[in-house]
């Protein structure tokens, strides 16, 4: 959530940056500024009446001590009026603050100055490309056929149990899944992240804190009876560990990671590009999260990007890094890098990670602060990234490593799988 003081003092800059995200409601920004002005005026009036009432109370005490009871009673006659005015101003302030909050949560985060303009994924900026695309024989199979051939994943069984988008991993497919999770967690630990095991259900306050609510409410599974939400990513519970927390400056950076299943409704997703593991309603992911000093957050973003790239390099997967354009960015992000691996059988790039800096957008909602060198509280910056999401990693591993003898397991995974081939 943007800070209202910043919006008021930088209206033109706010509108200019929001336009990069294809935000087309300048009247909402003006409405927020008007509400804030009205709120501040009401607060000033309330403070003025309170000051008048406090001064009168002091004067009444002095008059009573000096025996001037009539004068004291004359002033005291206004006490009821002051109390009523203070009550009315309080009610007005409560209503204005509630309306202001309702408007503020509708504004997306401001994109960083380096974010390119654009509306569609095709307008994202390619930052770098690494590795060579493998050349497969003409009879190469897509991952969903490989999964059936080697008895790794059963999509139809998942449909029977739950529905489309909930696969069942079997035999070496299940072991490969578990191996990847352990590999990603171990690599995160080597990079200084502390592992957390967190709830898979969160309350509204948690969803609001990281920006999923109210923006992505339609994409989340909701448990109506208990008013809880299945997490779309470990980012939500891991970041919310620090909701309403004031950290010591020396505690920064905070570096946590966590493995969880993730649940996304993916409403409206259809077509050939969602086949197999390309888009699921339930999938596994290891998430890295940092809480950092604002001065360091963009250096940290680059480090997190390099960490994810290192994982892809160790798995031997060709990849590219994209800087997302304004129209393709998430609601809460200030700058996002997407990492995509090359699917040799499908002949297209598949997104496997997003790494984002949210600056103070989440911490303002979370009331996540730290004490700076002057001892004053200050909003921290939050960042997170997929390190990594498993489905499309599995898809590209299976497709890119298929041979006549079977599927070759990357060397880095063999200590975890305990096998070198899927045959």
Coordinates of N, CA, C and O in Angstrom, one line a residue, residues 18 41 55 71 75 80 145 151 166 238 274 280 324 365 388-389 413:
X18 N 2.3 5.3 -12.2 CA 1.1 4.4 -12.3 C 0.7 4.2 -13.8 O 0.2 3.1 -14.1
X41 N -7.9 18.1 8.0 CA -8.6 19.3 8.5 C -9.5 18.9 9.7 O -9.6 19.7 10.7
X55 N -7.5 23.4 28.1 CA -7.2 24.7 28.7 C -8.2 25.2 29.7 O -8.0 25.7 30.7
X71 N -17.2 32.0 38.2 CA -16.5 32.1 37.0 C -16.2 30.6 36.5 O -16.3 30.3 35.3
X75 N -17.5 28.7 32.9 CA -16.6 28.0 31.9 C -17.1 26.5 31.8 O -17.1 25.9 30.7
X80 N -20.0 20.1 28.2 CA -20.8 19.2 27.4 C -20.7 19.5 25.9 O -20.7 18.5 25.1
X145 N 3.7 -36.8 -22.3 CA 3.8 -38.1 -22.9 C 5.0 -38.9 -22.3 O 4.9 -40.1 -22.1
X151 N 5.8 -43.8 -16.4 CA 5.0 -43.9 -15.2 C 5.4 -43.0 -14.1 O 5.6 -43.3 -13.0
X166 N -4.6 -31.2 -10.8 CA -4.1 -31.8 -9.5 C -3.5 -33.1 -9.8 O -4.1 -34.2 -9.6
X238 N 5.3 -16.7 5.0 CA 6.6 -16.4 5.4 C 6.8 -14.9 5.7 O 7.5 -14.5 6.6
X274 N -1.6 -24.8 -21.4 CA -1.9 -25.2 -20.0 C -1.8 -26.7 -19.9 O -2.1 -27.2 -18.8
X280 N -1.0 -25.5 -13.3 CA -1.7 -26.4 -12.3 C -2.4 -25.6 -11.3 O -2.1 -24.4 -11.0
X324 N 10.1 -7.4 -16.3 CA 8.7 -7.3 -16.8 C 8.3 -5.8 -17.0 O 8.7 -4.9 -16.3
X365 N 1.5 -2.2 4.6 CA 0.3 -3.0 4.9 C 0.5 -3.8 6.2 O -0.3 -4.0 7.0
X388 N 12.9 -23.0 -6.4 CA 12.1 -22.6 -7.6 C 10.7 -23.2 -7.6 O 10.5 -24.1 -6.7
X389 N 9.9 -22.9 -8.6 CA 8.6 -23.5 -8.7 C 8.9 -24.8 -9.5 O 9.6 -24.8 -10.5
X413 N 21.5 -33.4 -9.1 CA 20.3 -34.0 -8.5 C 20.5 -35.5 -8.1 O 19.8 -36.0 -7.3

